[in-house]
Amino acid sequence: MWGSSAVSQNAPSRITRQEYILFGTTIFILIALGLWWITLMGRAIKTEDAYNRLQIQYEAVVLAQTHSNSTLEHAYLEIQTDSNTESGWRTPVLHMPDHYIGIKKSHEVALDKTFVRRKFMIYGEGVLLIGLLGVCAFMLLRLVTIRKSVQNEMEMFVGQMTHEMKTPLAGLRALLQTLQKGAIPPEKMQKVLDMGLQQIDREEHLVQTLLHAQQLRISEKPFAKEPFGLLEFVSKFIKHRISARNSDPESYVTKIDEMFRCVGDQQAALTILENIADNAEKYGATKLVFEALSDRGKIKLSLIDNGQGFDQRTALHLFEPYVRGSKTDGQHGTGLGLHISRRLAQAMGGDLIGRSDGIGKGAVFILSLPEESL
Amino acid sequence: MSLHHILVVEDDPLTATMLETNFKFEGYDVTLVTNGRVAIELLASTSYDLILLDYMLPEVDGQTILRELRKSDAKTPVMMLTARSETPLKVSAFAAGADDYLSKPFHVDELLARAKALIRRAAR
């Protein structure tokens, strides 16, 4: 159980780091947008206020002009920078001789294109700000979605693992308790002991797969790159399968050149073969053919079965975690075997692909590994 | 006294064999089924004194079998056997009509005691 525990404890931490980054970025953007919004509103208020004041002042000037029956011919307009404002706000100012209307100081005038342009700028910034707020909302939504998806995935993982690890244990426990009671008839003894050993082998394979999954996650311990003979390796695998799983020796066929040599981690390669063979068995295969060829520096090992196969829809998601083939409701399996197998193959510099001509037409899985260079 | 007839629906070969062995050792008549669809077919034609039902089964899961059974038979005691021990799952199994729920790995003696209790209650 510790294998399962190690994975389930480590799995969320990676996600949490990603979530931290996403959440931190979103909060930072929101704070920046908030400050921007305050500045923007300040500017808008100032512009509006200045505009209104200048409008009133202009009207006052026109009124004064009317009353004094004079003209503003000596008035002139200049653009001056207000040094009191941080933004260096450029303010149009109307200078007029004092005697015209009796106003002794300069008057700001708003009827200038600068203000109109400024207002457009503010509107533009406002639209951009709303757009960025939309992006933030999307990011937060995505964050929630990721969290929910991770939670669902973890629940599924724990559920599947619990089931996959506890079921063989239940059988073994029941076997030992039944043995203790002396309830097993002598004629059935050998059969149930064989079943117990097969159960232990399945449990061992499950633990090994989980350990490899953990190794892939932490990436601190790279996989070995040792050369090994493919025919000898596959023969050992078949021999183990026949003895540990009580498989029919006739169900395995090898067509492998004894000269083919691969480079990789044999234990990881064994896990891949076990997963493929387990899948084939689960989906009704009675025969598994091993064929190999050498292709551009890679040894391609094909595992051809006569089982149920899969349709095009399943093929698209075959190596995704928790994807199960059709017609497997309630079937045993973690839903991680092929996913981990492909990642193991890729970690060794190879790959794993699967294909089928459709339901009822069997499946072919091709494991490619680097060929030993001579 | 006629033998009590128990239907065991369990797809794990070792667990199924051990359940069969123990019930037979205790004097029960046992029918063993490893597939959900076959279990539904059997339940449509045969009645049992107790049904032991695994949750995860090929083709049709245990809870679906239970719901199907309860449409026509509300009395036959059903004990769910599963490695899943989450409370929502247990609640859902009882809501579907289960009479008892035992998480794997279980103690054989406890399972036998529960089975006997269920049969005894149903016979009243």
XYZ file of C-alpha atoms in Angstrom:
498
model
C 0.000 0.000 0.000
C 2.920 2.318 0.486
C 3.381 2.590 -3.279
C -0.134 3.916 -3.637
C 0.332 6.222 -0.695
C 3.546 7.671 -2.082
C 1.923 8.520 -5.372
C -1.277 9.875 -3.913
C 0.621 12.086 -1.481
C 2.931 13.481 -4.103
C 0.429 13.882 -6.885
C -1.342 16.983 -5.558
C 1.881 18.877 -4.675
C 2.883 19.313 -8.325
C -0.560 20.567 -9.165
C -0.613 22.872 -6.165
C 2.586 24.539 -7.391
C 0.979 25.146 -10.764
C -2.088 26.424 -9.049
C -0.012 28.718 -6.880
C 1.565 30.259 -9.992
C -1.798 30.655 -11.693
C -3.452 32.025 -8.590
C -0.506 34.363 -7.788
C -0.447 35.715 -11.345
C -4.172 36.306 -11.285
C -4.035 38.123 -7.957
C -1.094 40.249 -9.163
C -2.965 41.205 -12.326
C -6.086 41.985 -10.328
C -4.173 44.253 -7.921
C -2.436 46.013 -10.841
C -5.763 46.412 -12.563
C -7.306 47.785 -9.385
C -4.589 50.437 -9.073
C -4.891 51.233 -12.748
C -8.616 51.579 -12.354
C -8.215 54.031 -9.466
C -5.762 56.127 -11.527
C -8.040 55.966 -14.508
C -11.038 57.097 -12.509
C -8.988 59.915 -10.997
C -8.022 61.088 -14.459
C -11.552 60.775 -15.719
C -12.899 62.796 -12.811
C -10.196 65.402 -13.263
C -10.837 65.678 -16.994
C -14.560 65.888 -16.500
C -14.142 68.445 -13.759
C -11.697 70.528 -15.778
C -13.964 70.350 -18.775
C -16.972 71.504 -16.784
C -15.063 74.313 -15.093
C -13.645 75.546 -18.363
C -17.024 75.324 -20.033
C -18.458 77.566 -17.307
C -15.523 79.930 -17.496
C -15.781 80.176 -21.243
C -19.442 80.924 -20.981
C -18.587 83.569 -18.380
C -16.054 85.132 -20.746
C -18.570 85.157 -23.600
C -21.148 86.658 -21.273
C -18.698 89.280 -20.062
C -17.745 90.044 -23.653
C -21.365 90.517 -24.591
C -21.983 92.809 -21.678
C -18.840 94.869 -22.259
C -19.545 94.933 -25.986
C -15.986 94.068 -26.706
C -14.136 91.306 -28.501
C -11.521 88.809 -27.493
C -9.184 89.779 -30.260
C -6.296 90.282 -27.857
C -6.833 87.057 -26.155
C -4.495 84.210 -26.978
C -4.408 80.535 -26.291
C -1.398 78.673 -25.093
C -0.755 75.153 -23.979
C 1.145 75.003 -20.771
C 2.318 72.159 -18.604
C 1.036 72.003 -15.091
C 4.062 71.092 -13.004
C 1.906 70.310 -9.991
C 0.517 67.167 -11.489
C 2.528 63.980 -11.733
C 1.166 63.202 -15.121
C 2.419 66.492 -16.576
C -1.111 67.312 -17.550
C -1.064 69.706 -20.507
C -3.679 72.337 -19.958
C -4.857 74.823 -22.541
C -4.986 78.275 -20.947
C -6.697 81.362 -22.290
C -4.787 84.552 -21.578
C -6.787 87.724 -21.766
C -5.991 91.339 -20.993
C -7.387 92.198 -17.589
C -9.316 95.248 -18.739
C -11.572 93.307 -21.077
C -13.622 91.567 -18.472
C -11.893 92.485 -15.268
C -10.467 89.004 -14.705
C -6.937 89.336 -13.380
C -5.658 85.822 -13.708
C -5.470 83.347 -16.595
C -8.468 81.101 -17.307
C -8.386 77.541 -18.350
C -10.250 76.712 -21.475
C -11.529 73.242 -22.181
C -12.755 73.643 -25.696
C -9.677 72.032 -27.048
C -9.034 68.798 -28.838
C -6.625 67.733 -26.115
C -9.541 67.060 -23.819
C -11.476 65.153 -26.418
C -8.440 63.009 -27.185
C -7.870 62.475 -23.491
C -11.408 61.299 -23.028
C -11.046 58.799 -25.868
C -7.871 57.529 -24.277
C -9.674 57.008 -20.999
C -12.495 55.135 -22.714
C -9.927 52.974 -24.522
C -8.120 52.198 -21.303
C -11.434 51.361 -19.690
C -12.273 48.880 -22.423
C -8.809 47.316 -22.130
C -9.211 47.083 -18.374
C -12.564 45.342 -18.715
C -10.954 42.963 -21.213
C -8.167 42.139 -18.773
C -10.693 41.639 -16.008
C -12.362 39.140 -18.333
C -9.017 37.357 -18.753
C -8.630 37.243 -14.969
C -12.122 35.843 -14.582
C -11.265 33.188 -17.170
C -8.040 32.317 -15.333
C -9.877 32.001 -12.036
C -12.503 29.829 -13.698
C -9.734 27.685 -15.146
C -8.159 27.443 -11.708
C -11.398 26.177 -10.247
C -11.802 23.754 -13.151
C -8.263 22.413 -12.711
C -8.816 21.984 -8.982
C -12.053 20.128 -9.602
C -10.483 17.978 -12.282
C -7.486 17.153 -10.058
C -9.810 16.338 -7.190
C -11.876 14.040 -9.405
C -8.708 12.444 -10.771
C -7.352 11.856 -7.289
C -10.635 10.394 -6.110
C -10.647 8.111 -9.135
C -7.004 7.180 -8.578
C -7.488 6.412 -4.900
C -10.678 4.511 -5.634
C -9.096 2.419 -8.378
C -5.928 1.808 -6.399
C -7.859 0.867 -3.302
C -9.875 -1.602 -5.294
C -6.941 -2.996 -7.243
C -4.783 -3.519 -4.182
C -7.413 -4.622 -1.709
C -9.098 -7.184 -3.944
C -6.071 -9.499 -4.267
C -5.402 -9.023 -0.559
C -8.970 -10.047 0.223
C -8.478 -13.239 -1.766
C -5.158 -14.002 -0.069
C -6.543 -13.307 3.373
C -9.556 -15.500 2.707
C -7.213 -18.210 1.406
C -5.069 -18.171 4.547
C -8.076 -18.100 6.876
C -9.675 -20.968 4.980
C -6.422 -22.922 5.142
C -6.287 -22.270 8.879
C -9.788 -23.617 9.307
C -8.906 -26.696 7.264
C -11.876 -26.022 4.990
C -10.055 -26.610 1.721
C -10.515 -30.127 0.362
C -7.163 -31.814 -0.437
C -8.070 -32.176 -4.116
C -8.490 -28.401 -4.417
C -5.384 -27.511 -2.436
C -2.921 -27.235 -5.334
C -5.354 -25.217 -7.426
C -6.039 -22.633 -4.735
C -2.351 -22.337 -3.857
C -1.605 -21.626 -7.527
C -4.348 -19.024 -7.519
C -2.806 -17.445 -4.422
C 0.587 -17.257 -6.099
C -0.951 -15.685 -9.198
C -2.633 -13.152 -6.951
C 0.700 -12.278 -5.354
C 2.235 -11.867 -8.803
C -0.536 -9.449 -9.824
C -0.065 -7.480 -6.625
C 3.684 -7.359 -7.220
C 3.143 -6.118 -10.776
C 0.761 -3.435 -9.525
C 3.279 -2.237 -6.951
C 6.031 -2.247 -9.598
C 3.869 -0.165 -11.937
C 3.218 2.327 -9.147
C 6.907 2.525 -8.318
C 7.673 3.238 -11.981
C 4.947 5.880 -12.012
C 6.583 7.496 -9.011
C 9.998 7.255 -10.668
C 8.569 9.028 -13.730
C 7.125 11.749 -11.523
C 10.220 12.629 -9.572
C 12.618 12.092 -12.511
C 15.532 12.020 -10.084
C 16.385 8.423 -10.712
C 16.716 8.002 -14.463
C 16.029 4.657 -16.040
C 18.962 2.375 -16.740
C 20.285 2.234 -20.284
C 21.643 -1.259 -20.388
C 21.900 -3.364 -23.518
C 19.966 -6.614 -23.527
C 19.031 -9.312 -26.018
C 15.381 -8.966 -27.012
C 14.638 -12.638 -27.697
C 16.103 -13.703 -24.357
C 14.175 -10.952 -22.572
C 10.841 -11.837 -24.189
C 11.425 -15.550 -23.572
C 12.021 -14.850 -19.875
C 8.860 -12.776 -19.762
C 6.793 -15.561 -21.351
C 8.295 -18.143 -19.013
C 7.428 -16.013 -16.014
C 3.928 -15.432 -17.357
C 3.343 -19.150 -17.838
C 4.513 -20.035 -14.351
C 3.177 -17.082 -12.364
C -0.121 -16.549 -14.168
C -0.685 -20.163 -15.107
C -0.980 -19.125 -18.765
C -1.203 -21.626 -21.579
C 2.280 -21.938 -23.166
C 0.601 -22.350 -26.565
C -0.866 -18.877 -26.289
C 2.527 -17.203 -26.789
C 4.373 -17.082 -30.107
C 7.721 -15.369 -30.683
C 9.096 -14.285 -34.043
C 12.186 -12.386 -32.961
C 15.652 -12.401 -34.496
C 18.097 -13.469 -31.800
C 20.541 -10.785 -32.982
C 18.240 -7.934 -31.950
C 19.567 -6.060 -28.942
C 17.915 -3.084 -27.236
C 19.088 -0.473 -24.767
C 16.932 0.330 -21.779
C 15.760 -0.614 -18.319
C 14.692 -4.258 -18.323
C 12.452 -3.864 -15.277
C 10.622 -0.954 -16.901
C 10.348 -2.880 -20.182
C 8.978 -5.834 -18.230
C 6.307 -3.604 -16.660
C 5.300 -2.451 -20.152
C 4.999 -6.026 -21.439
C 3.030 -7.075 -18.348
C 0.583 -4.210 -18.836
C 0.062 -5.013 -22.509
C -0.299 -8.736 -21.828
C -2.720 -8.077 -18.936
C -4.794 -5.834 -21.183
C -4.845 -8.433 -23.947
C -5.967 -11.083 -21.465
C -8.574 -8.777 -19.947
C -10.072 -8.138 -23.364
C -10.373 -11.777 -24.234
C -7.123 -12.529 -26.074
C -6.120 -16.175 -26.190
C -3.014 -15.642 -28.259
C -0.174 -13.148 -28.067
C 2.391 -12.967 -30.855
C 5.720 -11.188 -30.357
C 7.332 -9.885 -33.546
C 10.308 -7.567 -33.887
C 12.089 -5.573 -36.548
C 14.930 -3.114 -36.681
C 14.078 0.331 -38.021
C 16.363 3.380 -38.092
C 18.178 2.754 -34.844
C 15.124 1.416 -33.044
C 13.971 -2.096 -32.299
C 10.232 -2.282 -32.757
C 8.595 -5.063 -30.789
C 4.982 -5.745 -31.821
C 2.616 -7.536 -29.470
C -0.266 -8.807 -31.568
C -3.308 -10.201 -29.799
C -6.586 -11.741 -30.936
C -8.684 -10.067 -28.261
C -11.497 -7.573 -28.436
C -9.431 -4.754 -29.899
C -10.752 -1.198 -29.825
C -12.534 1.330 -31.994
C -11.194 4.580 -33.446
C -12.739 6.639 -30.665
C -10.931 4.623 -27.986
C -7.711 4.744 -30.036
C -7.622 8.543 -29.755
C -7.508 8.388 -25.956
C -5.847 5.009 -25.470
C -2.841 6.322 -23.572
C -4.634 8.902 -21.488
C -4.897 8.099 -17.786
C -8.105 6.464 -16.568
C -9.254 5.694 -20.101
C -10.773 2.245 -20.340
C -11.790 0.300 -23.391
C -15.425 -0.125 -24.292
C -17.473 -2.901 -22.691
C -15.371 -2.821 -19.567
C -17.832 -1.407 -17.043
C -16.782 -2.636 -13.648
C -13.680 -4.381 -14.988
C -10.616 -4.494 -12.839
C -7.698 -2.265 -13.677
C -6.290 1.063 -12.618
C -6.809 2.743 -15.980
C -3.163 3.795 -15.735
C -1.341 0.806 -17.229
C -1.026 1.998 -20.833
C -0.489 5.596 -19.802
C 2.429 4.656 -17.553
C 3.745 2.159 -20.122
C 3.994 4.791 -22.837
C 5.695 7.229 -20.488
C 8.150 4.500 -19.477
C 8.926 3.748 -23.132
C 9.464 7.442 -23.832
C 11.673 7.800 -20.741
C 13.891 5.079 -22.212
C 14.151 6.914 -25.540
C 11.485 4.860 -27.260
C 7.726 4.939 -27.640
C 4.612 2.827 -27.419
C 1.784 2.969 -29.916
C -1.376 0.914 -30.247
C -3.675 0.184 -33.136
C -6.647 -1.970 -33.935
C -8.839 -2.551 -36.963
C -11.890 -2.287 -34.740
C -13.888 -4.123 -32.111
C -13.467 -7.865 -32.397
C -10.369 -7.608 -34.578
C -7.602 -7.759 -32.001
C -4.989 -5.167 -31.166
C -1.334 -4.492 -31.909
C 0.926 -2.633 -29.519
C 4.342 -1.634 -30.818
C 7.051 -0.941 -28.281
C 10.092 0.757 -29.763
C 13.370 0.923 -27.871
C 16.791 2.220 -28.909
C 18.854 -0.422 -30.675
C 22.285 -1.183 -29.271
C 24.870 0.453 -31.523
C 27.767 -1.821 -32.355
C -33.802 -29.489 6.261
C -33.099 -28.143 2.784
C -29.804 -26.441 2.073
C -29.802 -22.680 1.915
C -28.896 -21.584 -1.574
C -26.424 -18.722 -1.917
C -25.522 -16.845 -5.073
C -21.981 -15.460 -5.042
C -21.310 -12.835 -7.725
C -17.573 -12.129 -7.567
C -15.102 -11.761 -10.430
C -11.863 -12.171 -8.504
C -11.142 -15.886 -8.960
C -9.402 -16.465 -5.620
C -11.956 -14.568 -3.527
C -14.795 -16.301 -5.384
C -13.264 -19.747 -4.848
C -12.677 -19.052 -1.173
C -16.244 -17.858 -0.667
C -17.543 -20.948 -2.421
C -15.261 -23.229 -0.394
C -16.231 -21.679 2.935
C -19.974 -21.667 2.313
C -19.853 -25.258 1.116
C -17.799 -26.158 4.180
C -20.540 -24.591 6.323
C -23.168 -26.664 4.541
C -24.624 -24.195 2.077
C -25.419 -24.746 -1.565
C -23.448 -22.214 -3.613
C -23.764 -20.909 -7.150
C -20.750 -18.940 -8.324
C -20.992 -16.290 -11.038
C -18.174 -14.022 -12.208
C -20.059 -11.829 -14.651
C -22.761 -9.229 -13.966
C -24.858 -9.989 -17.026
C -24.964 -13.713 -16.194
C -26.001 -12.823 -12.634
C -29.000 -10.820 -13.910
C -30.037 -13.732 -16.147
C -29.787 -16.155 -13.228
C -31.716 -13.902 -10.869
C -34.545 -13.668 -13.363
C -35.119 -17.410 -13.209
C -33.874 -18.592 -9.815
C -34.463 -17.516 -6.253
C -31.778 -17.605 -3.575
C -31.648 -17.344 0.195
C -28.771 -14.882 0.052
C -26.902 -12.982 -2.617
C -23.301 -11.882 -2.168
C -22.589 -9.176 -4.658
C -19.267 -7.669 -5.634
C -19.435 -3.998 -6.606
C -17.131 -3.980 -9.623
C -18.007 -6.656 -12.137
C -17.506 -7.143 -15.857
C -20.325 -5.889 -18.098
C -22.863 -4.987 -15.385
C -21.815 -3.610 -11.994
C -23.145 -4.829 -8.660
C -25.340 -1.834 -7.946
C -27.126 -2.163 -11.291
C -27.749 -5.847 -10.570
C -29.137 -4.877 -7.186
C -31.506 -2.286 -8.657
C -32.722 -4.785 -11.240
C -33.303 -7.367 -8.533
C -35.202 -4.966 -6.302
C -37.684 -4.189 -9.080
C -39.164 -7.654 -8.693
C -37.775 -8.990 -5.433
C -37.645 -6.868 -2.331
C -37.069 -9.692 0.133
C -33.952 -11.676 -0.811
C -31.131 -10.447 1.434
C -28.187 -8.957 -0.430
C -24.737 -8.376 0.993
C -22.446 -6.096 -0.983
C -18.769 -7.020 -1.020
C -16.306 -4.450 -2.226
C -12.854 -3.045 -1.747
C -14.352 0.444 -1.815
C -15.177 1.660 1.658
C -16.214 5.275 1.010
C -19.317 6.305 2.910
C -21.196 7.717 -0.138
C -20.752 4.372 -1.859
C -22.111 2.501 1.148
C -25.059 4.880 1.433
C -25.770 4.494 -2.272
C -25.620 0.682 -1.973
C -28.095 0.683 0.912
C -30.319 3.100 -1.017
C -30.271 0.691 -3.953
C -31.542 -2.086 -1.696
C -28.526 -3.718 -0.044
C -29.064 -5.335 3.369
C -25.426 -5.426 4.380
C -22.088 -4.116 3.182
C -18.700 -5.643 3.846
C -15.424 -4.050 2.793
C -12.522 -6.117 1.480
C -10.331 -7.539 2.804
C -12.799 -9.144 5.183
C -12.458 -11.848 7.800
C -14.058 -15.046 6.539
C -15.658 -15.751 9.918
C -17.232 -12.305 10.029
C -18.596 -12.752 6.536
C -20.064 -16.130 7.447
C -21.622 -14.731 10.626
C -23.208 -11.834 8.750
C -24.473 -14.185 6.037
C -26.072 -16.464 8.617
C -27.698 -13.484 10.343
C -29.146 -12.228 7.084
C -30.553 -15.633 6.168
C -31.987 -16.045 9.675
C -33.712 -12.658 9.559
C -35.113 -13.279 6.085
C -36.543 -16.627 7.207
C -38.654 -15.049 10.000
